[in-house]
Each structure stands twice: as structure tokens, then as C-alpha cells.
Short mmCIF file of C-alpha atoms and ligand atoms in Angstrom, two decimals:
data_model
loop_
_atom_site.label_atom_id
_atom_site.label_comp_id
_atom_site.label_asym_id
_atom_site.label_seq_id
_atom_site.Cartn_x
_atom_site.Cartn_y
_atom_site.Cartn_z
CA MET A 284 -0.10 -0.08 0.32
CA SER A 285 1.50 3.38 -0.78
CA LYS A 286 1.20 6.72 1.16
CA LYS A 287 1.48 10.03 -1.10
CA THR A 288 1.98 13.78 0.75
CA VAL A 289 0.56 16.41 -1.23
CA GLU A 290 1.84 20.16 -0.61
CA ARG A 291 0.22 23.21 -0.47
CA VAL A 292 0.66 24.97 -4.18
CA SER A 293 1.44 28.68 -3.02
CA LYS A 294 1.93 30.43 -6.72
CA GLY A 295 -0.87 28.95 -8.59
CA LEU A 296 -1.88 26.37 -11.06
CA SER A 297 -0.92 27.27 -14.94
CA GLY A 298 -0.44 25.54 -18.12
CA THR A 299 -2.39 22.75 -20.35
CA ILE A 300 -3.15 19.11 -19.99
CA ARG A 301 -4.59 16.67 -22.04
CA VAL A 302 -6.88 14.85 -19.66
CA PRO A 303 -6.62 10.89 -20.21
CA GLY A 304 -9.49 8.80 -22.01
CA ASP A 305 -12.49 8.30 -20.82
CA LYS A 306 -12.92 5.43 -19.00
CA SER A 307 -16.45 4.21 -19.36
CA ILE A 308 -16.23 4.93 -23.25
CA SER A 309 -12.64 2.72 -23.23
CA HIS A 310 -14.12 -0.53 -21.49
CA ARG A 311 -17.07 -0.09 -23.96
CA SER A 312 -14.66 0.19 -27.00
CA VAL A 313 -13.13 -2.92 -25.81
CA MET A 314 -16.33 -5.11 -25.10
CA PHE A 315 -17.96 -3.89 -28.00
CA GLY A 316 -14.69 -4.56 -30.21
CA SER A 317 -14.63 -8.08 -28.58
CA ILE A 318 -18.21 -9.19 -29.81
CA ALA A 319 -17.93 -7.52 -33.36
CA ASN A 320 -17.13 -8.99 -36.57
CA GLY A 321 -13.68 -7.54 -37.75
CA THR A 322 -11.00 -5.52 -36.35
CA THR A 323 -11.57 -2.80 -34.38
CA THR A 324 -8.80 -0.20 -33.76
CA VAL A 325 -9.06 2.34 -30.36
CA GLU A 326 -7.04 5.64 -30.46
CA GLY A 327 -7.23 7.38 -27.15
CA PHE A 328 -7.71 4.56 -24.63
CA LEU A 329 -7.30 4.91 -21.01
CA PRO A 330 -4.38 2.53 -19.99
CA GLY A 331 -5.99 2.96 -16.57
CA GLU A 332 -6.30 -0.52 -14.27
CA ASP A 333 -10.07 -0.88 -14.52
CA CYS A 334 -9.79 -0.84 -18.38
CA LEU A 335 -6.70 -3.04 -18.34
CA SER A 336 -9.20 -5.53 -16.33
CA THR A 337 -11.47 -5.42 -19.08
CA ILE A 338 -8.83 -6.50 -21.86
CA SER A 339 -7.61 -9.20 -19.76
CA CYS A 340 -11.24 -10.70 -19.11
CA PHE A 341 -12.01 -10.60 -22.95
CA GLN A 342 -8.76 -12.21 -23.75
CA LYS A 343 -9.40 -14.89 -21.29
CA LEU A 344 -12.77 -15.37 -23.46
CA GLY A 345 -10.45 -16.17 -26.32
CA VAL A 346 -10.47 -12.80 -28.30
CA SER A 347 -7.11 -11.32 -29.45
CA ILE A 348 -6.47 -8.17 -28.28
CA LYS A 349 -2.86 -5.70 -28.34
CA GLN A 350 -2.82 -2.85 -26.01
CA ASN A 351 -0.01 -0.65 -26.21
CA GLN A 352 -0.23 2.39 -24.04
CA ASP A 353 -3.53 4.14 -25.33
CA THR A 354 -3.79 2.36 -28.89
CA VAL A 355 -5.82 -1.01 -29.00
CA THR A 356 -6.34 -3.45 -31.40
CA ILE A 357 -9.07 -6.02 -31.38
CA GLU A 358 -9.68 -8.83 -33.75
CA GLY A 359 -13.32 -9.47 -32.94
CA ASN A 360 -14.87 -12.71 -34.31
CA GLY A 361 -18.87 -11.66 -33.70
CA TRP A 362 -20.66 -13.08 -30.79
CA ASP A 363 -19.40 -16.68 -31.21
CA GLY A 364 -15.79 -15.84 -31.05
CA LEU A 365 -16.34 -15.83 -27.41
CA THR A 366 -15.29 -19.30 -25.95
CA GLU A 367 -15.73 -20.55 -22.37
CA PRO A 368 -12.85 -19.14 -20.28
CA ALA A 369 -10.51 -21.91 -18.53
CA GLU A 370 -10.05 -19.45 -16.45
CA ILE A 371 -11.83 -17.23 -13.86
CA LEU A 372 -12.22 -13.85 -15.17
CA ASP A 373 -10.96 -11.22 -12.50
CA VAL A 374 -12.60 -7.79 -12.85
CA GLY A 375 -10.23 -5.90 -10.27
CA ASN A 376 -11.82 -3.06 -9.05
CA SER A 377 -14.12 -2.37 -11.88
CA GLY A 378 -18.20 -2.34 -11.57
CA THR A 379 -18.41 -1.23 -15.40
CA THR A 380 -16.66 -4.31 -16.40
CA THR A 381 -18.46 -6.69 -13.85
CA ARG A 382 -22.04 -5.34 -14.96
CA LEU A 383 -21.58 -4.99 -18.84
CA MET A 384 -19.65 -8.27 -19.07
CA LEU A 385 -23.09 -10.12 -17.06
CA GLY A 386 -24.66 -8.60 -19.90
CA ILE A 387 -22.61 -9.78 -22.59
CA LEU A 388 -22.05 -14.01 -21.00
CA ALA A 389 -25.88 -14.02 -20.01
CA THR A 390 -26.89 -15.12 -23.61
CA ARG A 391 -23.32 -16.98 -24.39
CA PRO A 392 -23.87 -20.86 -24.16
CA PHE A 393 -20.80 -21.69 -21.82
CA HIS A 394 -19.97 -21.60 -18.16
CA SER A 395 -17.88 -18.42 -17.00
CA VAL A 396 -16.91 -17.35 -13.10
CA LEU A 397 -16.56 -13.53 -12.40
CA ILE A 398 -14.67 -12.51 -9.13
CA GLY A 399 -13.11 -9.31 -8.18
CA ASP A 400 -11.43 -7.45 -5.39
CA GLU A 401 -12.60 -6.25 -1.82
CA SER A 402 -14.57 -3.75 -3.08
CA ILE A 403 -16.26 -5.33 -5.69
CA ALA A 404 -17.46 -7.95 -3.55
CA LYS A 405 -19.73 -5.61 -1.30
CA ARG A 406 -21.20 -3.91 -4.62
CA PRO A 407 -24.65 -5.08 -5.23
CA MET A 408 -25.31 -7.13 -8.27
CA SER A 409 -28.71 -8.29 -8.04
CA ARG A 410 -29.91 -4.70 -9.96
CA VAL A 411 -28.35 -6.50 -13.19
CA THR A 412 -28.56 -10.21 -12.40
CA VAL A 413 -32.45 -10.19 -11.40
CA PRO A 414 -33.53 -9.17 -14.99
CA LEU A 415 -31.03 -11.24 -16.47
CA ARG A 416 -32.34 -14.32 -14.67
CA GLU A 417 -35.58 -13.10 -16.09
CA MET A 418 -34.32 -13.30 -19.31
CA GLY A 419 -33.59 -16.91 -19.23
CA SER A 420 -29.75 -16.96 -18.29
CA GLN A 421 -28.77 -18.90 -15.09
CA ILE A 422 -26.55 -17.16 -12.76
CA ASP A 423 -25.83 -17.37 -8.81
CA GLY A 424 -23.59 -16.25 -6.57
CA ARG A 425 -23.39 -15.20 -2.66
CA ASP A 426 -26.44 -13.61 -1.55
CA HIS A 427 -28.41 -15.12 -4.14
CA GLY A 428 -26.54 -13.92 -6.96
CA ASN A 429 -26.20 -10.47 -5.66
CA LEU A 430 -22.49 -10.53 -4.45
CA THR A 431 -19.33 -11.90 -6.55
CA PRO A 432 -18.19 -14.64 -7.06
CA LEU A 433 -20.81 -15.02 -9.61
CA SER A 434 -21.56 -18.16 -12.03
CA ILE A 435 -22.74 -17.61 -15.34
CA ARG A 436 -24.38 -20.31 -17.50
CA GLY A 437 -25.97 -18.13 -20.59
CA GLY A 438 -28.26 -19.35 -23.13
CA HIS A 439 -31.30 -18.98 -24.79
CA THR A 440 -32.64 -15.83 -23.80
CA LYS A 441 -35.79 -13.89 -24.25
CA GLY A 442 -36.14 -10.28 -24.44
CA ILE A 443 -37.81 -7.90 -21.70
CA ARG A 444 -39.56 -4.74 -20.68
CA PHE A 445 -37.49 -3.57 -17.63
CA GLN A 446 -38.20 -0.79 -15.46
CA SER A 447 -35.20 -0.12 -13.80
CA LYS A 448 -35.31 1.61 -9.88
CA VAL A 449 -32.41 3.44 -10.58
CA ALA A 450 -30.84 5.94 -13.01
CA SER A 451 -27.60 3.43 -14.14
CA ALA A 452 -25.91 3.06 -17.10
CA GLN A 453 -24.34 -0.10 -16.08
CA VAL A 454 -27.86 -1.71 -15.76
CA LYS A 455 -29.16 -0.10 -18.96
CA SER A 456 -26.27 -1.41 -20.80
CA ALA A 457 -26.24 -5.18 -19.07
CA ILE A 458 -29.71 -5.41 -20.29
CA LEU A 459 -29.31 -4.04 -24.11
CA LEU A 460 -26.12 -6.29 -24.62
CA ALA A 461 -27.80 -9.26 -23.53
CA GLY A 462 -31.08 -7.92 -25.65
CA LEU A 463 -28.89 -7.82 -28.85
CA GLN A 464 -28.47 -11.71 -28.38
CA SER A 465 -31.74 -12.33 -27.23
CA GLU A 466 -35.31 -13.10 -28.90
CA GLY A 467 -37.45 -10.06 -29.60
CA GLU A 468 -37.41 -7.21 -28.45
CA THR A 469 -35.75 -6.04 -25.36
CA SER A 470 -36.45 -2.09 -23.67
CA VAL A 471 -35.04 -0.68 -20.62
CA THR A 472 -36.75 2.29 -19.16
CA GLU A 473 -35.09 4.83 -16.49
CA PRO A 474 -36.27 7.30 -13.81
CA GLU A 475 -33.84 9.91 -14.86
CA LYS A 476 -31.52 9.72 -17.89
CA SER A 477 -28.04 7.79 -17.11
CA ARG A 478 -24.86 8.19 -19.22
CA ASP A 479 -25.77 6.98 -23.05
CA HIS A 480 -22.36 5.98 -24.06
CA THR A 481 -23.41 2.25 -24.67
CA GLU A 482 -26.73 3.53 -26.99
CA ARG A 483 -24.10 6.14 -28.89
CA MET A 484 -21.16 3.35 -29.37
CA LEU A 485 -23.35 0.43 -30.40
CA GLU A 486 -25.04 2.68 -33.13
CA ALA A 487 -21.28 3.59 -34.06
CA PHE A 488 -20.84 -0.14 -34.74
CA GLY A 489 -24.11 -0.45 -37.01
CA VAL A 490 -26.74 -1.36 -34.16
CA GLU A 491 -30.19 -0.13 -34.54
CA VAL A 492 -31.23 1.76 -31.25
CA THR A 493 -34.34 3.04 -30.62
CA TYR A 494 -35.60 6.14 -28.05
CA ASP A 495 -39.24 6.84 -26.52
CA GLY A 496 -38.25 9.28 -23.80
CA LEU A 497 -36.57 7.53 -20.93
CA THR A 498 -36.77 4.21 -22.82
CA VAL A 499 -34.17 2.71 -25.05
CA SER A 500 -34.82 -0.57 -26.93
CA VAL A 501 -32.86 -2.88 -29.33
CA THR A 502 -34.22 -5.96 -31.45
CA GLY A 503 -32.37 -8.88 -30.93
CA GLY A 504 -29.90 -10.60 -33.39
CA GLN A 505 -28.03 -8.12 -34.21
CA GLN A 506 -24.41 -7.80 -35.04
CA LEU A 507 -21.62 -5.27 -34.39
CA LYS A 508 -19.06 -4.26 -37.25
CA GLY A 509 -15.33 -3.59 -36.19
CA ARG A 510 -14.34 -0.01 -36.64
CA HIS A 511 -11.95 2.73 -35.47
CA ILE A 512 -12.67 4.45 -32.03
CA VAL A 513 -11.17 7.77 -30.97
CA VAL A 514 -12.02 8.23 -27.23
CA PRO A 515 -12.56 11.45 -25.74
CA GLY A 516 -10.87 12.44 -22.64
CA ASP A 517 -12.74 11.85 -19.35
CA ILE A 518 -14.86 14.74 -17.85
CA SER A 519 -14.90 12.99 -14.65
CA SER A 520 -11.06 13.14 -14.54
CA ALA A 521 -10.63 16.76 -15.64
CA ALA A 522 -12.98 17.41 -12.58
CA PHE A 523 -10.31 17.19 -10.24
CA PHE A 524 -8.36 19.67 -12.22
CA LEU A 525 -11.15 21.90 -12.67
CA VAL A 526 -11.93 22.27 -9.18
CA ALA A 527 -8.21 22.62 -8.30
CA GLY A 528 -8.04 25.95 -10.93
CA ALA A 529 -11.33 26.90 -9.39
CA ILE A 530 -10.10 27.08 -5.72
CA ILE A 531 -6.12 27.40 -5.52
CA PRO A 532 -5.48 31.24 -5.67
CA ASN A 533 -3.42 32.53 -9.09
CA SER A 534 -4.57 29.61 -11.11
CA LYS A 535 -5.54 29.45 -14.93
CA ILE A 536 -5.30 25.99 -16.87
CA THR A 537 -6.81 24.69 -19.86
CA LEU A 538 -7.74 21.02 -20.11
CA THR A 539 -7.89 19.90 -23.67
CA ASN A 540 -9.85 16.99 -25.70
CA VAL A 541 -12.71 16.90 -22.64
CA GLY A 542 -15.45 14.62 -23.35
CA MET A 543 -18.56 16.95 -23.32
CA ASN A 544 -21.67 14.28 -23.52
CA PRO A 545 -24.42 16.07 -21.89
CA THR A 546 -25.17 12.95 -19.96
CA ARG A 547 -22.05 13.70 -18.01
CA THR A 548 -21.73 17.49 -18.02
CA GLY A 549 -23.06 18.08 -14.72
CA ILE A 550 -20.07 18.99 -13.06
CA ILE A 551 -19.92 22.07 -15.80
CA ASP A 552 -23.67 23.13 -14.92
CA VAL A 553 -22.66 23.14 -11.44
CA MET A 554 -19.26 24.76 -11.38
CA LEU A 555 -21.07 27.78 -13.32
CA GLU A 556 -24.07 27.95 -10.76
CA MET A 557 -21.58 28.58 -8.32
CA GLY A 558 -19.70 31.18 -9.98
CA ALA A 559 -17.10 29.60 -11.54
CA THR A 560 -14.52 31.33 -14.28
CA LEU A 561 -14.84 28.54 -16.75
CA THR A 562 -14.84 28.92 -20.90
CA ILE A 563 -15.75 26.11 -23.30
CA GLU A 564 -13.59 26.26 -26.48
CA ASN A 565 -12.98 24.47 -29.58
CA GLU A 566 -16.45 22.28 -29.55
CA LYS A 567 -16.71 19.60 -32.24
CA ASP A 568 -18.03 15.82 -32.42
CA VAL A 569 -15.19 13.04 -32.46
CA ASN A 570 -17.30 9.73 -33.04
CA ASN A 571 -20.82 10.48 -32.13
CA GLU A 572 -19.36 11.98 -28.86
CA PRO A 573 -19.01 15.79 -28.43
CA VAL A 574 -15.43 16.95 -27.21
CA ALA A 575 -14.23 20.63 -26.17
CA ASP A 576 -11.10 22.41 -24.60
CA LEU A 577 -11.76 23.99 -20.75
CA THR A 578 -10.35 27.05 -19.10
CA ILE A 579 -10.39 27.47 -15.63
CA GLU A 580 -9.43 30.27 -13.45
CA THR A 581 -9.34 30.71 -9.72
CA SER A 582 -13.02 31.88 -8.63
CA THR A 583 -15.01 33.34 -6.10
CA LEU A 584 -17.45 30.48 -5.71
CA LYS A 585 -20.56 30.42 -3.76
CA GLY A 586 -23.10 27.51 -2.20
CA ILE A 587 -26.22 26.05 -3.96
CA GLU A 588 -28.40 23.13 -3.84
CA ILE A 589 -27.66 20.02 -5.92
CA GLY A 590 -30.40 17.62 -6.45
CA GLY A 591 -33.07 15.66 -8.82
CA GLY A 592 -32.28 14.91 -12.39
CA ILE A 593 -28.67 16.24 -12.45
CA ILE A 594 -27.46 13.60 -10.26
CA PRO A 595 -26.98 10.98 -12.78
CA ARG A 596 -24.86 13.40 -14.77
CA LEU A 597 -22.04 14.16 -12.21
CA ILE A 598 -22.55 11.38 -9.79
CA ASP A 599 -18.96 10.29 -10.02
CA GLU A 600 -18.07 14.12 -9.16
CA ILE A 601 -19.79 14.45 -5.90
CA PRO A 602 -16.55 13.77 -4.06
CA ILE A 603 -14.44 16.64 -5.79
CA ILE A 604 -17.53 19.05 -5.78
CA ALA A 605 -17.84 18.54 -2.02
CA LEU A 606 -14.36 19.81 -1.65
CA LEU A 607 -15.12 22.57 -4.06
CA ALA A 608 -18.44 23.21 -1.70
CA THR A 609 -15.93 23.75 1.33
CA GLN A 610 -14.37 26.74 -0.47
CA ALA A 611 -17.64 28.83 -1.96
CA SER A 612 -19.33 30.87 0.52
CA GLY A 613 -22.64 29.49 2.07
CA GLU A 614 -24.14 26.11 2.13
CA THR A 615 -24.27 23.77 -0.35
CA ILE A 616 -26.79 20.64 -0.07
CA ILE A 617 -26.15 17.52 -2.13
CA LYS A 618 -29.25 15.53 -2.08
CA ASP A 619 -31.05 12.22 -4.19
CA ALA A 620 -27.66 10.88 -4.59
CA GLU A 621 -28.25 7.50 -2.58
CA GLU A 622 -26.20 5.81 -5.13
CA LEU A 623 -23.07 7.03 -3.76
CA LYS A 624 -23.47 4.60 -1.09
CA VAL A 625 -22.56 1.37 -3.55
CA LYS A 626 -19.80 2.85 -5.43
CA GLU A 627 -16.08 1.72 -4.91
CA THR A 628 -16.64 3.03 -0.87
CA ASN A 629 -19.68 4.32 0.34
CA ARG A 630 -18.71 7.80 -0.68
CA ILE A 631 -21.67 9.34 1.51
CA ASP A 632 -19.47 8.36 4.36
CA THR A 633 -15.89 8.50 2.91
CA VAL A 634 -15.83 12.15 1.48
CA VAL A 635 -17.59 13.27 4.72
CA SER A 636 -15.30 11.41 7.39
CA GLN A 637 -11.90 12.20 5.20
CA LEU A 638 -12.88 15.95 4.71
CA LYS A 639 -13.79 16.02 8.39
CA ILE A 640 -10.32 15.08 8.97
CA LEU A 641 -9.10 18.37 7.07
CA GLY A 642 -11.36 20.70 9.17
CA ALA A 643 -14.28 20.67 6.86
CA ASN A 644 -18.12 21.72 8.24
CA ILE A 645 -19.57 18.87 6.75
CA GLU A 646 -22.48 16.58 7.64
CA ALA A 647 -23.81 13.45 6.06
CA THR A 648 -27.43 13.42 5.14
CA GLU A 649 -29.54 10.15 4.09
CA ASP A 650 -29.20 10.87 0.93
CA GLY A 651 -26.08 12.98 0.29
CA MET A 652 -24.40 15.62 2.44
CA ILE A 653 -24.57 19.45 3.81
CA ILE A 654 -21.26 21.50 3.38
CA ARG A 655 -20.87 24.65 4.90
CA GLY A 656 -18.04 26.20 3.14
CA GLY A 657 -15.35 29.06 3.41
CA ASN A 658 -13.39 27.77 6.40
CA ALA A 659 -9.65 27.66 6.02
CA LEU A 660 -8.50 23.70 5.75
CA HIS A 661 -5.59 22.09 7.81
CA GLY A 662 -3.81 19.24 6.80
CA GLY A 663 -4.24 15.87 7.87
CA GLU A 664 -3.50 12.18 7.38
CA THR A 665 -6.44 10.53 5.15
CA ASP A 666 -7.39 7.43 3.28
CA SER A 667 -8.64 6.67 0.09
CA PHE A 668 -9.97 3.45 1.25
CA GLY A 669 -8.99 2.28 -2.11
CA ASP A 670 -11.55 4.58 -3.92
CA HIS A 671 -9.81 6.39 -6.85
CA ARG A 672 -11.99 9.37 -6.41
CA ILE A 673 -11.83 9.65 -2.96
CA GLY A 674 -7.93 9.60 -3.54
CA MET A 675 -7.70 12.17 -5.91
CA THR A 676 -10.31 14.32 -4.01
CA MET A 677 -7.87 14.40 -0.97
CA ALA A 678 -4.82 15.18 -3.07
CA ILE A 679 -6.68 18.27 -4.60
CA ALA A 680 -7.28 19.10 -0.87
CA GLY A 681 -3.66 18.96 -0.06
CA CYS A 682 -3.42 21.87 -2.68
CA ILE A 683 -4.92 24.36 -0.56
CA THR A 684 -4.65 23.25 3.05
CA SER A 685 -2.23 25.20 5.59
CA GLU A 686 0.01 21.96 6.35
CA PRO A 687 0.08 18.50 4.06
CA VAL A 688 -2.18 16.17 3.09
CA THR A 689 -1.33 12.50 3.30
CA VAL A 690 -3.51 10.01 1.28
CA LYS A 691 -3.07 6.40 2.60
CA GLN A 692 -3.96 3.81 -0.55
CA SER A 693 -2.94 6.37 -3.03
CA GLU A 694 -2.23 3.44 -5.43
CA ALA A 695 -6.25 3.41 -6.01
CA ILE A 696 -5.78 6.66 -8.09
CA ALA A 697 -4.16 4.51 -11.23
CA VAL A 698 -7.40 2.93 -11.45
CA SER A 699 -9.20 5.53 -13.44
CA TYR A 700 -5.89 8.44 -13.86
CA PRO A 701 -2.94 6.72 -13.58
CA THR A 702 -0.62 10.06 -14.70
CA PHE A 703 -2.99 12.35 -12.10
CA PHE A 704 0.37 13.34 -10.06
CA GLU A 705 2.39 13.79 -12.76
CA HIS A 706 0.06 16.51 -14.34
CA LEU A 707 -0.31 17.89 -10.92
CA LYS A 708 3.26 18.55 -11.07
CA SER A 709 3.46 19.66 -14.41
CA LEU A 710 0.65 22.76 -13.38
CA ARG A 711 2.37 23.74 -10.10
CA LYS A 712 4.15 26.84 -10.94
CA GLU A 713 7.10 26.43 -8.43
O1 LIG B 1271 -16.64 0.83 -13.08
P1 LIG B 1271 -17.27 1.70 -11.51
O2 LIG B 1271 -16.15 1.21 -10.75
O3 LIG B 1271 -18.94 1.28 -11.04
O4 LIG B 1271 -16.97 3.04 -11.60
C1 LIG B 1271 -17.71 4.23 -11.25
C2 LIG B 1271 -16.33 5.38 -10.65
O5 LIG B 1271 -16.45 6.15 -10.20
O6 LIG B 1271 -15.61 5.41 -12.00
C3 LIG B 1271 -18.21 4.39 -9.96
F1 LIG B 1271 -17.81 3.86 -8.97
O7 LIG B 1271 -18.22 4.79 -12.49
C4 LIG B 1271 -19.51 4.37 -12.91
C5 LIG B 1271 -20.68 5.34 -12.66
O8 LIG B 1271 -20.84 5.99 -11.55
C6 LIG B 1271 -19.26 4.09 -14.67
C7 LIG B 1271 -20.75 3.76 -15.04
C8 LIG B 1271 -20.29 3.57 -16.67
O9 LIG B 1271 -19.03 3.52 -17.09
O10 LIG B 1271 -21.22 2.80 -17.20
C9 LIG B 1271 -21.75 4.10 -14.82
C10 LIG B 1271 -21.91 4.70 -13.42
O11 LIG B 1271 -22.75 3.93 -12.75
P2 LIG B 1271 -24.02 3.26 -12.71
O12 LIG B 1271 -24.22 2.53 -11.72
O13 LIG B 1271 -24.69 4.62 -12.11
O14 LIG B 1271 -24.43 2.93 -13.74
#
């Protein structure tokens, strides 16, 4: 286990960084390339640990995948190119790998076993295993198929009209992926719209997807065609430097090539509402996904209320938004965010407990947190608890605290942002 200590930034942050590839899109590029017919090449892939777990699982399923830094080549042989794995499939720390793979394996006529780390072992899987079983797949595991290790015997499945209780892209994607190899039509209806990278990328691979309000549908029997994918930068990674630029005095930084999919840009809306000096330039479309360059300057911020439909659009950014709120005047209330409890850690508990160590005025609520901002933070020893987003939030906090901040289990950051500390160092003026 490694420990990192971050010292206060005295002269501000300045410069330009290109944020690493989007994690959600990188996972999907490997998965869809693996079930497609023909070669898929990926540019801008995120070589973070989660996405490397996805590559390793599909290699164990018999797919030829070559990866070199941010370039990946996948030789897909269609759905039937996946073969019974001789080994257990290890998803590491990745919820996306677990849930989307369940959707793919649910229709494959062989047996497979999924296992992950300690954090994955606590995350609820019945939100996908229950509907997949209803479609006809045989899935079992601890707690009646809710917890890993999970064993899957796929086979003949029938389409389903699924009404999801949670706005979750992982649930939606798992059911739609199973639907592609099931009899008839499969549709998923969500309470709020979750990120739509699966739908966009399936269309890019030649699949017909239909939309009706909050319902997305596919018809079974569709094949994917291999293609070239360019992965935009991850707005969830950019978020750490957007907040750093806003709260560290004398800063002005530019983040290039940031994915601006409207289902992910809640952080931008929140920062603008709080009064951030943030500009958006060079907007363009890459592979069915919008991207832009973002410039952030030190800002005077005010607290706001964050809840309702915006929550799925910024769910992964709530830890760093909580830090932002500690530096805003007045109160910030985050509500309707119960989903935080089932991420890599219970992110309500970990954000509140770790920011409290640094002197923040923050309290947990049933569905979020209340932060009273405007007070200076002091140093201390914090822990990521193996959660990359908590680790990065604490590291950015260390840039503004009076004394250094130590982050225990800082190695977790490599899950989504392996070059995080290099980027932070390159932006420091001193
Ligand atoms: O993959 P994992 O571990 O679930 O990753 C997280 C993260 O913070 O990186 C959540 F812990 O992001 C999820 C996100 O919260 C990635 C994701 C996706 O790629 O489909 C969707 C969201 O999860 P969900 O449960 O709302 O579908």
C-alpha cells in the first residue's frame, strides 16, 4: 500500500494538460470490439487498471487484443468468437466490467465465473442479475446472486421490458447487451437518463437503437461491425483539475479534448452556477461524442443546492464537488444521491469522514451531504479506502490546506487516472 503526501500550492497552477481517455468509453470500446465482426482499433484508450481488467477478461474469453499505452487493436470474431474461459475472470475494482460483462455472458452458451477485489465483493449485482435471470440466463453467487463471485451459464434468452428502479448506465447497458442476442425486443426504462455511451457506441458499430423518452430499445439478432474508435478525454478526470483551478489562488489552466456528452456535464453546470470562471472552446464531435477544451481560473464561489435529474450527470464528481463546496461561501446541499453508497466505497461516508479530518464543516444526510463553506482547511492523514475518486479528492485538498495532506492507499488512483500526480506536478508554477 502506498502513501502520498501533497503540499500546499503556493504560486498557483498554470498550463495545459490533455486529460486521459474516458473510462466508460474505453471499457465499451474493448467490449464492443470483442463481440464485433472484424478489426476494431482504439485511439486515446485509458490504460487505467479498470480498463486493463476488461482487456484481460476478454483475452481469457479467447479474443485477440493487443494494447500499447493508449492504442488497442481487437480482432473480433462476432458473438460466437467468445469461448468458455479456462480461468476465472477477474474484474479487479471495476463495477463497469462486472455489470456489462454479465450482460454479454448472459447469452453465451458456456459457463464462466466473475470475481473482483474486496470493494467489488460488496457492490450489489442483483440490479442486473435479477433481470438477466428473468431473460433466461442462469446466474448464481453469494447472497442469492447479488455478490461476487458470480457464476454464469448463458444460453437462450428472451427479450424483456425492464423498468429500472435506479438511473444506472451499467444496468441499462447490461440489459441492452443481453437484448442484442435475445429473442424479440428488449427495452429499458429509467427514472432519469443515465450516461448514454453504450447507445452511442452501439450505433457507431452499426446497431439499431430506438428511443422513446426515458426508454431505450434494441431488437435481438443484431451483429456489430468492427471500426475505428477515438476515445475523448474523461470529464470525470478533468473534474479534479477544474476544481483545483477554481479553488487554488492565482491559477489558470486549460484542459484539452474533454468529453462533453450532455449526460456527463453536470459538473460544468454546477461550477457555473456556483460562479466559476470557466470557458468552453473548440467544441467538436468525435465518433458520435462531443468534445471541447475547458479553461478554468481561480474563482469566487457560492454554495448551491444540487439534486434531482442532475445527479446521474455528475454522480462520480460528487466527492470533488464536496471539496469545491468547502471553498464556497454559504451552504451547499447535495441530495437524491443515495447511489453514492454503492460505489467503490460508500462515498457519502468516505467523503464526509475524510474532509472532516481536514477541518471541513460537512455532515452526511440520508441521501447526500450538507457542506458549510468558507473555512480554511488544515492538513492531516487521510485514506482513499481503495477508492480512486476519494484519493484524488484528498490530493487536491492538499493543494489548499495549511499543512500537507497524506493520502493512504493512494495507489487506487491508477484505477482511472494513472498520470494524475504527473499532471498535478506539471501544472504547479513553483
Ligand atoms: O466502474 P465503476 O467502478 O462502477 O466506476 C464508477 C467510477 O467512479 O469510476 C462508479 F463507481 O463509475 C461508474 C458510474 O458511476 C461508471 C459507469 C459506466 O461506465 O457505465 C456508470 C456509473 O455507474 P452506474 O451504477 O450509475 O451505472
